[in-house]
GROMACS .gro file of C-alpha atoms in nm:
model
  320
    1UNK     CA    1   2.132  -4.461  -5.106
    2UNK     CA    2   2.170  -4.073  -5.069
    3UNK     CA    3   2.301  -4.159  -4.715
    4UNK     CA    4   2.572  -4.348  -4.862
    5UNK     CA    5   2.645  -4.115  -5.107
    6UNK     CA    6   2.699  -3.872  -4.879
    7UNK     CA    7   2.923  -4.098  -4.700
    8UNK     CA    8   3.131  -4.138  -5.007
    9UNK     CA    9   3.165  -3.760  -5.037
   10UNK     CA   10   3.281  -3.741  -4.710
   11UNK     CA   11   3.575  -3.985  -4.767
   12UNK     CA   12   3.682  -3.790  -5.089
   13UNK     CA   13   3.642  -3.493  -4.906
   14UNK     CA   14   3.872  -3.654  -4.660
   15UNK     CA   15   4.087  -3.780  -4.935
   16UNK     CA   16   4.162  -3.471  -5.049
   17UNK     CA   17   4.287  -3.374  -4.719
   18UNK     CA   18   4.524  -3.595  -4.685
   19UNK     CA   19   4.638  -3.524  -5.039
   20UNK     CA   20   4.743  -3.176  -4.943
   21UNK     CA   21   4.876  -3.243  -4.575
   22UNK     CA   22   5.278  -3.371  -4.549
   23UNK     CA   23   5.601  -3.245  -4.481
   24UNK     CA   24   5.657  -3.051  -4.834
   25UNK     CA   25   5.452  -2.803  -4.919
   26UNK     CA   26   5.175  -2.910  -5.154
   27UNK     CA   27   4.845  -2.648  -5.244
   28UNK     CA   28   4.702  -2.582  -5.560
   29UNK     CA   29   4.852  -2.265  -5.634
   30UNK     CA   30   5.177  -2.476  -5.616
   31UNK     CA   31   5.085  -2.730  -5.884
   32UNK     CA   32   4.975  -2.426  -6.106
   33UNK     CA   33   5.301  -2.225  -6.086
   34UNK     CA   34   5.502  -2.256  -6.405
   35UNK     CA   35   5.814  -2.245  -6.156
   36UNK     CA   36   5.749  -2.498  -5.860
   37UNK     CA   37   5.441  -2.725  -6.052
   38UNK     CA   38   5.646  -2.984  -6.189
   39UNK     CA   39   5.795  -3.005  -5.838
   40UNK     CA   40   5.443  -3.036  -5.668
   41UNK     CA   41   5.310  -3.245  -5.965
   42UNK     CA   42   5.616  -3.500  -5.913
   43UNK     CA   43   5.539  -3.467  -5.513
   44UNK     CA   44   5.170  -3.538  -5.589
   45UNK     CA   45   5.179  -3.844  -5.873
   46UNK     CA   46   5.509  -4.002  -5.645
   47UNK     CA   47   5.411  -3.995  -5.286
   48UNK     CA   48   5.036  -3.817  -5.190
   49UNK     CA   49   4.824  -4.005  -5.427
   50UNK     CA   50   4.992  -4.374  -5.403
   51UNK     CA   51   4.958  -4.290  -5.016
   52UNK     CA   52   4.624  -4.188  -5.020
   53UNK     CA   53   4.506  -4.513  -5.254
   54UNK     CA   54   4.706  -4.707  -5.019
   55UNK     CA   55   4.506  -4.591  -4.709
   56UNK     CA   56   4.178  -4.604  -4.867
   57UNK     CA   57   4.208  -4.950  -4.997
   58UNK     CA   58   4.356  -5.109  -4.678
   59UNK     CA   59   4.117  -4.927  -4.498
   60UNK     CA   60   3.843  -5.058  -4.664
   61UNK     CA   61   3.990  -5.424  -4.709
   62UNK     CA   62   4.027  -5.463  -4.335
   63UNK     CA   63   3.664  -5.301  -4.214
   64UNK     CA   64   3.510  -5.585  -4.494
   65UNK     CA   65   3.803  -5.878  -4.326
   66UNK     CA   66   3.665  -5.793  -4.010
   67UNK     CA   67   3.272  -5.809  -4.139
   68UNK     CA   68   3.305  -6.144  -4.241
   69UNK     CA   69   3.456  -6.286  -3.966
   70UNK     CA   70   3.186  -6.149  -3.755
   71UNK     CA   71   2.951  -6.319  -3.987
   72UNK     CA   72   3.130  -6.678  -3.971
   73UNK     CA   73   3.199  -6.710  -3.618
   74UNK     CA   74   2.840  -6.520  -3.511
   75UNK     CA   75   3.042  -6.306  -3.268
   76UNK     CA   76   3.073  -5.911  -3.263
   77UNK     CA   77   3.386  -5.908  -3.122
   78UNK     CA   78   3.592  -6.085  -3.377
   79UNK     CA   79   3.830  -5.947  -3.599
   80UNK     CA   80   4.168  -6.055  -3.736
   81UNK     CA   81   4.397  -5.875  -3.458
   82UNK     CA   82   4.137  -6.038  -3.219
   83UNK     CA   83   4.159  -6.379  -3.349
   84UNK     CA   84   4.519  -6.431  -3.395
   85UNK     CA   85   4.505  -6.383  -3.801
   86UNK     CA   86   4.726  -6.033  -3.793
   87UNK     CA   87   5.014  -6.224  -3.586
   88UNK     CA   88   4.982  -6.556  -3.803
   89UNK     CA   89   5.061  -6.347  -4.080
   90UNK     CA   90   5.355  -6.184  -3.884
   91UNK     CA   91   5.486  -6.520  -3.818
   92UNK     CA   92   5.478  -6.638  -4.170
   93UNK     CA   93   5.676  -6.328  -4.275
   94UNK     CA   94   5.910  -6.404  -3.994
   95UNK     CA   95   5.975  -6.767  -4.150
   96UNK     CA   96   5.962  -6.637  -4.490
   97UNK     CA   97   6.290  -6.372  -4.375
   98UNK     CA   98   6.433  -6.668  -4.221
   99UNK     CA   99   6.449  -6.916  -4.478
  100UNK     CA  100   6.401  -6.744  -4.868
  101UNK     CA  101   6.480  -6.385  -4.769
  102UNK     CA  102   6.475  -6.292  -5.152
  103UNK     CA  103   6.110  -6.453  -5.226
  104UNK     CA  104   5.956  -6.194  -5.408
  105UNK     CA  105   5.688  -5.973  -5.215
  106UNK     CA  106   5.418  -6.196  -5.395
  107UNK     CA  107   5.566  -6.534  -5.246
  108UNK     CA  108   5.590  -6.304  -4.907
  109UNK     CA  109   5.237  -6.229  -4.939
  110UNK     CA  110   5.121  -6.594  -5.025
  111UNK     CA  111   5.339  -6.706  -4.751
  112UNK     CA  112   5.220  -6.493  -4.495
  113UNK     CA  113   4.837  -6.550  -4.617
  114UNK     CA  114   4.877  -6.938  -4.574
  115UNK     CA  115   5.037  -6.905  -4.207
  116UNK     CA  116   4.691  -6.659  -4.138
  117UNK     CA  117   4.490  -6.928  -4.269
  118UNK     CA  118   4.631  -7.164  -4.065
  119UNK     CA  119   4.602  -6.943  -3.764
  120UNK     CA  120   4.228  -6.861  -3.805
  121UNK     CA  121   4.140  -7.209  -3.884
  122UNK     CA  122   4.336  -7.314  -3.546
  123UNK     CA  123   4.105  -7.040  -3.371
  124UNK     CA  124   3.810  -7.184  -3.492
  125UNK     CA  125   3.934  -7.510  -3.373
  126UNK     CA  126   3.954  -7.406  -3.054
  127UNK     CA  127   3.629  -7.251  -3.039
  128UNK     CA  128   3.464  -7.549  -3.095
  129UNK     CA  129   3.647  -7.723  -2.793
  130UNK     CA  130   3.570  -7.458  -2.567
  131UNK     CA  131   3.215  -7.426  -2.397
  132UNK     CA  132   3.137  -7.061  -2.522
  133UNK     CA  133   2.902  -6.919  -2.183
  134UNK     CA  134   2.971  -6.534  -2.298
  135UNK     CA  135   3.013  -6.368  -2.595
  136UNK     CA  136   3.315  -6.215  -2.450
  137UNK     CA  137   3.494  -6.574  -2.415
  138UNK     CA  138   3.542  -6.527  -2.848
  139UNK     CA  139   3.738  -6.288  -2.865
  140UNK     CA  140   3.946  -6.369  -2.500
  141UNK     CA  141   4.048  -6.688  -2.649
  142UNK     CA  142   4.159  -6.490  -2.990
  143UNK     CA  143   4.349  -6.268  -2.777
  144UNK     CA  144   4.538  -6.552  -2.600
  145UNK     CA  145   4.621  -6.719  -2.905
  146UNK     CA  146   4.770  -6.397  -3.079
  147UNK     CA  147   4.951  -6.372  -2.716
  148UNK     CA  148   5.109  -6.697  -2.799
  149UNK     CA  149   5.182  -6.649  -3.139
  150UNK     CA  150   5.313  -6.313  -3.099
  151UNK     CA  151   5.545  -6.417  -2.819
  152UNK     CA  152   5.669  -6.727  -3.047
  153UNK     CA  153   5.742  -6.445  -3.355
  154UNK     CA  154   5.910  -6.208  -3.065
  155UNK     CA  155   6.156  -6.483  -2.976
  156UNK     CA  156   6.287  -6.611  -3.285
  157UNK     CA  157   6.297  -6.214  -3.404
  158UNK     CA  158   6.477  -6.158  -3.126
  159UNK     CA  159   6.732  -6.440  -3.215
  160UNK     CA  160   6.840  -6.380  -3.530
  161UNK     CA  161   6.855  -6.005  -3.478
  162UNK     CA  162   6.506  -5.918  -3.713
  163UNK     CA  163   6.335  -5.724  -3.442
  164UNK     CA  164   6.330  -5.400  -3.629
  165UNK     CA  165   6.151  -5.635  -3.889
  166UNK     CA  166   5.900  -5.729  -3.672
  167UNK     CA  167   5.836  -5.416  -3.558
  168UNK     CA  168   5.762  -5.270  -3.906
  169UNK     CA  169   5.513  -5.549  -3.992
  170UNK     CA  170   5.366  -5.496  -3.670
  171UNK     CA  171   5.297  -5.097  -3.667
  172UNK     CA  172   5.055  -4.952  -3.949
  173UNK     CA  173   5.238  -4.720  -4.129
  174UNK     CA  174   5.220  -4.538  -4.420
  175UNK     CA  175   5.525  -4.288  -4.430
  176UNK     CA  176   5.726  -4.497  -4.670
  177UNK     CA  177   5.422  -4.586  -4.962
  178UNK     CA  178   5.559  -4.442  -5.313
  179UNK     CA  179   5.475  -4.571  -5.621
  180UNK     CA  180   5.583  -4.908  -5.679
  181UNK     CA  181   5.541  -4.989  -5.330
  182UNK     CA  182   5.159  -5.019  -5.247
  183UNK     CA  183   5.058  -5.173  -5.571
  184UNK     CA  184   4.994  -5.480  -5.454
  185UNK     CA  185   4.729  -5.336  -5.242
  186UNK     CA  186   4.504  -5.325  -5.537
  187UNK     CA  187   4.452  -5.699  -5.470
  188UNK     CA  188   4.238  -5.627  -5.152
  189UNK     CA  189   3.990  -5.441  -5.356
  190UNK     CA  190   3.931  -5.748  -5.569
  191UNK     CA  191   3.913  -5.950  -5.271
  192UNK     CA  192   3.627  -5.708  -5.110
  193UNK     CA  193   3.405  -5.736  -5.475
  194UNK     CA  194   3.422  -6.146  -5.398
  195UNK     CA  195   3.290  -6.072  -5.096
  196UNK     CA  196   2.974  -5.852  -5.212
  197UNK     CA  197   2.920  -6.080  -5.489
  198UNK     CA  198   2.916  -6.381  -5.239
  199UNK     CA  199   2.737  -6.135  -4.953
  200UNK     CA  200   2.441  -6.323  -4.942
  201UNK     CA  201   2.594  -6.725  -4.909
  202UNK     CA  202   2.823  -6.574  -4.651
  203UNK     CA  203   2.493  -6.416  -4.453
  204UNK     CA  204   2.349  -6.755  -4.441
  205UNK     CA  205   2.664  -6.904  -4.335
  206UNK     CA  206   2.647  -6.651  -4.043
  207UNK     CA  207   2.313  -6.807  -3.923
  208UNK     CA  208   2.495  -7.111  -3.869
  209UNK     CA  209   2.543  -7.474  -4.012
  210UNK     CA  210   2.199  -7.627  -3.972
  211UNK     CA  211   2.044  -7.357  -4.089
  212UNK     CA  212   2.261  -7.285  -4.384
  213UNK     CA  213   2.256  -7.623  -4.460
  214UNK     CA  214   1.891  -7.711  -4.465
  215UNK     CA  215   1.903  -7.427  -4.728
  216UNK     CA  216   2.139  -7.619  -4.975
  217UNK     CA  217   2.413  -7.438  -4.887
  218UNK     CA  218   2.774  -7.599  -4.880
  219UNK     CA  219   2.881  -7.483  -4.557
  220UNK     CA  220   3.214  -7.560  -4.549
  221UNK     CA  221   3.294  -7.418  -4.862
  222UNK     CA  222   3.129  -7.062  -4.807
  223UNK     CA  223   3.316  -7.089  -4.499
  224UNK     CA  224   3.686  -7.148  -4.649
  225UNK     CA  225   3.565  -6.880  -4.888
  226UNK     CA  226   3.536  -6.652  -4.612
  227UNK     CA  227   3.805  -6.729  -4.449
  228UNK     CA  228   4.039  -6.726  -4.753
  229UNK     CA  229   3.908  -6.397  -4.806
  230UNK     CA  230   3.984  -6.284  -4.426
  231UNK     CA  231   4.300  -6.454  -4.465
  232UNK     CA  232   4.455  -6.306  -4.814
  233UNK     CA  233   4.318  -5.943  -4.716
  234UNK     CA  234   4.542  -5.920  -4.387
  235UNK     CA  235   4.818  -6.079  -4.538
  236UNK     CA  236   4.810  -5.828  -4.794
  237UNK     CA  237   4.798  -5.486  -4.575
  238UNK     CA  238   5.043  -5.646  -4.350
  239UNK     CA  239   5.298  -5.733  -4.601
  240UNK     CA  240   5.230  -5.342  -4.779
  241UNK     CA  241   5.199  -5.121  -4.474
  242UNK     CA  242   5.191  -5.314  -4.170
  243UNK     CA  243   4.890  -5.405  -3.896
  244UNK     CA  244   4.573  -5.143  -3.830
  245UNK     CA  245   4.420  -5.303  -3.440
  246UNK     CA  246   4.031  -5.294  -3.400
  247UNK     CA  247   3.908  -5.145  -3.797
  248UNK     CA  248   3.748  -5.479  -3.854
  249UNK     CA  249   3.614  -5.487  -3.498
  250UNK     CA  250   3.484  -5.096  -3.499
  251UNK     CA  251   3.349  -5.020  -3.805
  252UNK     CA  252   3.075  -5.334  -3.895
  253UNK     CA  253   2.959  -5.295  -3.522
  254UNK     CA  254   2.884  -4.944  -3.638
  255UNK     CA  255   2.745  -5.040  -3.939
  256UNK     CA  256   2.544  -5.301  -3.754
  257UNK     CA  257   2.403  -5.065  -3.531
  258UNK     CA  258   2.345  -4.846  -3.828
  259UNK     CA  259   2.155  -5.046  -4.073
  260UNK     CA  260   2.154  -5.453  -3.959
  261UNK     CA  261   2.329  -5.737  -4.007
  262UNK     CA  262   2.240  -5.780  -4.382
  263UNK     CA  263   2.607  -5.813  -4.535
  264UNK     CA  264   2.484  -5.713  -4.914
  265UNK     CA  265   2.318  -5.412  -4.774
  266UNK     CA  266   2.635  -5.364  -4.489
  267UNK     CA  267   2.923  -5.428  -4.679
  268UNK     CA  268   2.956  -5.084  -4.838
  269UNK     CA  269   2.906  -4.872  -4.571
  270UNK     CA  270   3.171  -5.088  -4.410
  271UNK     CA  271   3.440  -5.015  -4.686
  272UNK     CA  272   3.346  -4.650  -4.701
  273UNK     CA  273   3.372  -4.615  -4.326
  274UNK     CA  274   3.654  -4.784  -4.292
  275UNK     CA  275   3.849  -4.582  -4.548
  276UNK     CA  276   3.700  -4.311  -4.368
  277UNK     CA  277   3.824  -4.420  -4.040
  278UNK     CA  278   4.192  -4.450  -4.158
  279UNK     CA  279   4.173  -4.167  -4.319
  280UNK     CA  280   4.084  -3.977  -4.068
  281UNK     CA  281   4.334  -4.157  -3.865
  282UNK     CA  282   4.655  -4.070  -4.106
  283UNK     CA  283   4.557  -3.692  -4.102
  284UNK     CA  284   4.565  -3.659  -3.742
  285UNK     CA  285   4.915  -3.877  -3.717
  286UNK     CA  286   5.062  -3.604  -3.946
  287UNK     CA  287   4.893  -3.290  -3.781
  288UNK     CA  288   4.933  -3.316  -3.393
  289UNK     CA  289   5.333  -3.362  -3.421
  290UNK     CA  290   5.357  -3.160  -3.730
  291UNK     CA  291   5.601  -3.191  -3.933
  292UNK     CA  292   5.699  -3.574  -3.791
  293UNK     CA  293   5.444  -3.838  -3.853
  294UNK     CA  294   5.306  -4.062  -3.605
  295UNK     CA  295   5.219  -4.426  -3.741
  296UNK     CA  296   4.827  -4.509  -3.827
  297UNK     CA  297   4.899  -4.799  -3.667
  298UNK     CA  298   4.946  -4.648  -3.334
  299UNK     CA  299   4.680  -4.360  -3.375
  300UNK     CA  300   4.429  -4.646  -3.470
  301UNK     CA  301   4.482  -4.847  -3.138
  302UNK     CA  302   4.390  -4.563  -2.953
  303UNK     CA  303   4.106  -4.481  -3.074
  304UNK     CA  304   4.015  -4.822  -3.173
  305UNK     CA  305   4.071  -4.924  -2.807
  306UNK     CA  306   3.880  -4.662  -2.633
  307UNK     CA  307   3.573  -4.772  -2.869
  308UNK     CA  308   3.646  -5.112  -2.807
  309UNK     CA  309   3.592  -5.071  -2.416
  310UNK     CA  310   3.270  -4.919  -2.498
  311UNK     CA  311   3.111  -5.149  -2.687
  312UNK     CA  312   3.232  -5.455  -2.402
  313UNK     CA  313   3.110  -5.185  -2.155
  314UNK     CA  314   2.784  -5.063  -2.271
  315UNK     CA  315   2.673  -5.271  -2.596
  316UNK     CA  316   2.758  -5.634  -2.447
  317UNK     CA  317   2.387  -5.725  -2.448
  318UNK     CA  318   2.273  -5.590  -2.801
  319UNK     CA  319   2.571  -5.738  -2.960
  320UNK     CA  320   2.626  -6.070  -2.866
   0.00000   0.00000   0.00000
């Protein structure tokens, strides 16, 4: 407990970084002055803080997505981008823009979480068809079916001109969160309390169907749960701010290596590390090309990619 509180003092310590680091100037003298503090204070309630909410919430949303898919599909090396959730949820946006371009961003949202849905639950599909000899083969077949789906999305983006679109939902960025914008966001948080609350049903899940079932547990249910969960959480950051590659897959295998597999006892360390992560993340986008910004999104496939590599590379026994 006093590790994780010191974890959580280290993402508001981080927080409050971020709060003071952007193009305008922004320090506490300035919100003090009687001449420029309404200035800073309307820079501060309009842009830093709605941004900094945004990135700890989607941050911690997509570190607990990627948890419990690693719990359902008893693989390490799952996470939404890896299992073709992210670019379901791109293509439902792309069909939403093509056929009710004024649904409101709730019916975006919905839309885009039922194409995800679809898309994991196809994944899973295919799993089960597939004879599974490594641990790697999981995520290789996620990757190919994001491949396809992405290149299906690409094309019909492509024809009717939404590429720039496409490109928005598909980069994590955070420049353009003001208020009014990232609310929605808020909805990720109550999605990551169902999942602590149903931590323990979705542990036993993880240990697979006989097992779970033998206990009087409904599989299939805890499952769609899950998955509903997974699904809804990526719709939402990717409808608000756009895709983050490899938080889902980093951050629980850190965790994991950490503390275990127990989710009730994982699952905040994972949202605290993953808001950490992003955070972390957003201040170096905006300090190493100071004052232009670059996206999370890309910042967070770096580094997400180079860890990536070394957990296939060096933790490929311990974690499958």
């Amino acid at each position: 407990m006093k590790s994780l509180s010191l974890a959580l003092a280290a993402v508001t310590a981080l927080a409050l970084i971020s709060l003071l680091i952007g193009a305008s100037d922004l320090s506490l003298a300035g919100l003090l002055s009687p001449q420029d503090g309404s200035q800073a204070t309307r820079i501060l309630v309009v842009s830093r803080i709605p941004r900094t909410v945004a990135l700890i919430l989607a941050g911690m949303a997509m570190a607990v997505a990627g948890l419990i898919m690693q719990m359902l599909t008893q693989n390490r090396f799952v996470e939404p981008s890896t299992a073709g959730t992210v670019e379901s949820a791109g293509l439902g946006l792309l069909t939403v823009t093509l056929f009710t371009p004024d649904l409101p961003v709730i019916g975006k949202m919905l839309a885009a979480a039922g194409f995800a849905l679809a898309g994991t639950a196809l994944f899973l599909r295919i799993l089960r068809l597939v004879p599974l000899r490594s641990a790697l083969t999981v995520p290789l077949v996620g990757i190919m079916l994001g491949g396809i789906i992405s290149a299906i999305t690409t094309f019909f983006a492509y024809r009717f001109d939404l590429m720039q679109s496409l490109n928005a939902w598909t980069t994590g960025d955070f420049s353009g969160v003001l208020r009014g914008r990232y609310e929605l966001l808020w909805m990720t948080f109550g999605l990551a309390l169902l999942a602590y609350l149903a931590a323990d049903r979705l542990t036993l899940a993880g240990m697979g169907r006989d097992f779970a079932t033998n206990l009087g547990l409904r599989y299939r249910s805890i499952v769609s749960f899950g998955l509903v969960i997974v699904s809804m959480v990526t719709a939402t950051v990717v409808v608000t701010v756009g895709m983050m590659p490899f938080l889902g897959l980093i951050v629980p295998n850190v965790v994991g290596m950490m503390i275990g597999d127990n989710m009730r006892r994982a699952l905040p360390w994972v949202a605290a590390m993953g808001a950490g992560l992003v955070l972390v993340c957003d201040v170096v986008g905006r300090v190493v090309y100071y004052p232009y910004e670059i996206p999370i999104g890309t910042i967070m496939g770096i580094i997400g990619g180079a860890l990536f590599l070394v957990l296939l590379l060096k933790g490929r026994g311990r974690l499958a």
